[in-house]
Amino acid sequence: MNVSAMSHGSLSENAISALNLGAQAGGFHHSTGERSVSPFHQSGGDLVYQVGTGYFGCRANDGNFDPEKFKITAAIPAVKMIELKLSQGAKPGHGGILPAAKNNSEIAAIRGVNPHTEVDSPAGHEAFNSPQGLLELIDSMRELSGGKPLGFKLCIGDKYEFEDICKAMILTERKPDFIAIDGAEGGTGAAPIVFSDYVGTPWKNALVFAVDTLKKYNLRKDIRVVTSGKIITGFDIFKAFCLGAYVCNSARGMMLALGCIQALECHKNKCPTGVATNNPSKVRGLVVEEKWKRVRNYQNETLKDFLALFSPAGCHELANLNRQLIYKQVDGKSVCFSDIYTQYREI
Ligand SMILES: Cc1cc2nc3c(=O)[nH]c(=O)nc-3n(C[C@H](O)[C@H](O)[C@H](O)COP(=O)(O)O)c2cc1C
């Protein structure tokens, strides 16, 4: 269970530092979010450098992907993995804008853009426009990074697109090291409500579909499935593993550990707990030396809960977790996940 992508800017510098120190102390990893590696991400914890459509940290002047700049960011020692973001559950198919007024010299330097200019994160990628192109970019990023694990994150939309990517993997013999499946339930500091409420495939269906499609194309053994979508408790992790995930990420669980009280002020720069604001008078209320321990403890206690469920379920290794272990109420009846989500047999 790791810290899911949340950028510096959507979270305060103190929040990012506390997450990173917590990750270091607890031995889990911390995703930078799409706005690149900030100094606050470099407090000692392992990082996943996320590259979104704005290519922050590896952005050419025309807004496209710059391989040389990527090489420099990817070489930061704390960066252990790299994730290309196609979409996220809270706002699939929706980009973002950094207004000129917010683009001060500190933020511009972190993102690798010109200060005091408006900077777009388009809805889609400029660096490729086909499944083959995606896989070529992943291969070249892996090479440029000196062989760090490379994967992509998405919220499933059109199922045929995901199948097309799997087919392209077979055709080109190019594969990502991992695929991160984000449920439509995902959160963000800024998404149009119509996107958060209605767009994307819900977590369980998306995870099952991705795992089974990888099995169908005999790709599952080579690609780790990472997942996120309201994973908060030990049972959520148990359920995710039973459905076929290999790694879980949590964004809002980690925010709660930092002291988030769900004041719903993220987009107003007024977060009273100093978690999701850059207002200095609020940010200083988040005491890094205290909060990193909460992050470590939360992750640690959640894993203990997961392990407490693991042996009573008759499991000795992660491979024993399967869909027969989980039941769900459907129309007042208890139905087993293996009957709801029938799976492809691995070839
Ligand atoms: C404040 C905030 C900022 C986020 N920023 C990013 C981001 O930069 N890139 C990304 O892929 N996902 C981002 N996400 C989505 C999360 O990484 C995660 O995929 C999603 O919220 C589901 O996890 P959760 O239910 O544990 O929050 C953000 C979420 C939150 C709450």
PDB file of C-alpha atoms and ligand atoms in Angstrom, residues 1-11 31-36 50-52 83-91 153-154 180-190 203 227-232 249-255 266 275-276 298, ligand 1:
ATOM      1  CA  MET A   1       0.000   0.000   0.000  1.00  0.00           C
ATOM      2  CA  ASN A   2       1.674   3.139  -1.277  1.00  0.00           C
ATOM      3  CA  VAL A   3       0.995   6.856  -1.664  1.00  0.00           C
ATOM      4  CA  SER A   4      -1.012   7.389  -4.847  1.00  0.00           C
ATOM      5  CA  ALA A   5      -0.259  10.277  -7.200  1.00  0.00           C
ATOM      6  CA  MET A   6      -0.906  13.715  -5.685  1.00  0.00           C
ATOM      7  CA  SER A   7       1.191  16.627  -6.941  1.00  0.00           C
ATOM      8  CA  HIS A   8       2.913  19.408  -5.096  1.00  0.00           C
ATOM      9  CA  GLY A   9       0.485  22.241  -5.782  1.00  0.00           C
ATOM     10  CA  SER A  10      -2.629  20.176  -5.218  1.00  0.00           C
ATOM     11  CA  LEU A  11      -1.110  19.317  -1.812  1.00  0.00           C
ATOM     12  CA  SER A  31       4.044   8.924  -6.440  1.00  0.00           C
ATOM     13  CA  THR A  32       4.920  12.497  -7.394  1.00  0.00           C
ATOM     14  CA  GLY A  33       1.661  13.170  -9.271  1.00  0.00           C
ATOM     15  CA  GLU A  34       1.793  14.699 -12.733  1.00  0.00           C
ATOM     16  CA  ARG A  35       3.460  17.960 -11.715  1.00  0.00           C
ATOM     17  CA  SER A  36       6.946  16.460 -11.454  1.00  0.00           C
ATOM     18  CA  GLN A  50       4.578  10.422 -12.930  1.00  0.00           C
ATOM     19  CA  VAL A  51       4.529  11.894 -16.445  1.00  0.00           C
ATOM     20  CA  GLY A  52       1.181  13.276 -17.576  1.00  0.00           C
ATOM     21  CA  GLU A  83       4.461   6.046 -14.591  1.00  0.00           C
ATOM     22  CA  LEU A  84       3.010   7.523 -17.765  1.00  0.00           C
ATOM     23  CA  LYS A  85      -0.466   8.802 -16.956  1.00  0.00           C
ATOM     24  CA  LEU A  86      -3.089   8.344 -19.665  1.00  0.00           C
ATOM     25  CA  SER A  87      -6.022   9.266 -17.426  1.00  0.00           C
ATOM     26  CA  GLN A  88      -7.230   9.274 -13.832  1.00  0.00           C
ATOM     27  CA  GLY A  89     -10.545   8.168 -12.342  1.00  0.00           C
ATOM     28  CA  ALA A  90     -11.762  11.560 -11.159  1.00  0.00           C
ATOM     29  CA  LYS A  91     -11.537  13.185 -14.594  1.00  0.00           C
ATOM     30  CA  LYS A 153      -1.959   4.534 -15.385  1.00  0.00           C
ATOM     31  CA  LEU A 154      -5.473   4.814 -16.696  1.00  0.00           C
ATOM     32  CA  ALA A 180      -2.164   1.024 -12.836  1.00  0.00           C
ATOM     33  CA  ILE A 181      -5.949   0.797 -12.915  1.00  0.00           C
ATOM     34  CA  ASP A 182      -7.731   3.738 -11.301  1.00  0.00           C
ATOM     35  CA  GLY A 183     -11.439   3.430 -10.511  1.00  0.00           C
ATOM     36  CA  ALA A 184     -13.937   6.081 -11.599  1.00  0.00           C
ATOM     37  CA  GLU A 185     -14.432   6.736  -7.865  1.00  0.00           C
ATOM     38  CA  GLY A 186     -11.000   8.442  -7.781  1.00  0.00           C
ATOM     39  CA  GLY A 187     -10.535  11.837  -6.175  1.00  0.00           C
ATOM     40  CA  THR A 188      -8.770  15.045  -7.119  1.00  0.00           C
ATOM     41  CA  GLY A 189      -8.449  18.615  -5.920  1.00  0.00           C
ATOM     42  CA  ALA A 190      -9.964  19.886  -9.168  1.00  0.00           C
ATOM     43  CA  TRP A 203     -13.095   0.318  -9.689  1.00  0.00           C
ATOM     44  CA  THR A 227      -4.729  -0.323  -8.430  1.00  0.00           C
ATOM     45  CA  SER A 228      -6.368   2.605  -6.659  1.00  0.00           C
ATOM     46  CA  GLY A 229      -9.938   3.625  -5.889  1.00  0.00           C
ATOM     47  CA  LYS A 230     -11.092   4.205  -2.316  1.00  0.00           C
ATOM     48  CA  ILE A 231      -8.615   1.702  -0.883  1.00  0.00           C
ATOM     49  CA  ILE A 232      -8.626   2.724   2.767  1.00  0.00           C
ATOM     50  CA  ASN A 249      -2.184   2.820  -3.874  1.00  0.00           C
ATOM     51  CA  SER A 250      -4.131   5.208  -1.676  1.00  0.00           C
ATOM     52  CA  ALA A 251      -4.538   8.959  -2.151  1.00  0.00           C
ATOM     53  CA  ARG A 252      -7.359  10.066   0.125  1.00  0.00           C
ATOM     54  CA  GLY A 253      -6.520   7.511   2.832  1.00  0.00           C
ATOM     55  CA  MET A 254      -3.093   9.161   3.048  1.00  0.00           C
ATOM     56  CA  MET A 255      -4.716  12.621   3.089  1.00  0.00           C
ATOM     57  CA  CYS A 266      -9.272  22.002  -1.870  1.00  0.00           C
ATOM     58  CA  VAL A 275      -3.133  19.668   3.491  1.00  0.00           C
ATOM     59  CA  ALA A 276      -4.516  20.989   0.180  1.00  0.00           C
ATOM     60  CA  TYR A 298      -1.654   4.470   9.089  1.00  0.00           C
TER      61      TYR A 298
HETATM   62  C1  LIG B   1      -5.605  15.906  -4.136  1.00  0.00           C
HETATM   63  C2  LIG B   1      -5.455  14.846  -5.186  1.00  0.00           C
HETATM   64  C3  LIG B   1      -4.559  15.056  -6.238  1.00  0.00           C
HETATM   65  C4  LIG B   1      -4.406  14.070  -7.229  1.00  0.00           C
HETATM   66  N1  LIG B   1      -3.480  14.254  -8.243  1.00  0.00           N
HETATM   67  C5  LIG B   1      -3.262  13.260  -9.142  1.00  0.00           C
HETATM   68  C6  LIG B   1      -2.240  13.362 -10.112  1.00  0.00           C
HETATM   69  O1  LIG B   1      -1.481  14.328 -10.188  1.00  0.00           O
HETATM   70  N2  LIG B   1      -2.109  12.319 -10.983  1.00  0.00           N
HETATM   71  C7  LIG B   1      -2.890  11.196 -10.932  1.00  0.00           C
HETATM   72  O2  LIG B   1      -2.707  10.278 -11.712  1.00  0.00           O
HETATM   73  N3  LIG B   1      -3.851  11.072 -10.005  1.00  0.00           N
HETATM   74  C8  LIG B   1      -4.050  12.067  -9.109  1.00  0.00           C
HETATM   75  N4  LIG B   1      -4.993  11.900  -8.137  1.00  0.00           N
HETATM   76  C9  LIG B   1      -5.767  10.642  -8.108  1.00  0.00           C
HETATM   77  C10 LIG B   1      -5.203   9.630  -7.129  1.00  0.00           C
HETATM   78  O3  LIG B   1      -3.828   9.376  -7.363  1.00  0.00           O
HETATM   79  C11 LIG B   1      -5.948   8.290  -7.178  1.00  0.00           C
HETATM   80  O4  LIG B   1      -5.759   7.709  -8.445  1.00  0.00           O
HETATM   81  C12 LIG B   1      -7.452   8.419  -6.942  1.00  0.00           C
HETATM   82  O5  LIG B   1      -7.774   9.481  -6.106  1.00  0.00           O
HETATM   83  C13 LIG B   1      -8.026   7.151  -6.312  1.00  0.00           C
HETATM   84  O6  LIG B   1      -7.468   6.913  -5.069  1.00  0.00           O
HETATM   85  P1  LIG B   1      -8.198   7.245  -3.665  1.00  0.00           P
HETATM   86  O7  LIG B   1      -9.592   6.732  -3.815  1.00  0.00           O
HETATM   87  O8  LIG B   1      -7.352   6.510  -2.672  1.00  0.00           O
HETATM   88  O9  LIG B   1      -8.177   8.717  -3.473  1.00  0.00           O
HETATM   89  C14 LIG B   1      -5.175  12.875  -7.155  1.00  0.00           C
HETATM   90  C15 LIG B   1      -6.073  12.683  -6.088  1.00  0.00           C
HETATM   91  C16 LIG B   1      -6.203  13.639  -5.119  1.00  0.00           C
HETATM   92  C17 LIG B   1      -7.160  13.375  -3.984  1.00  0.00           C
END
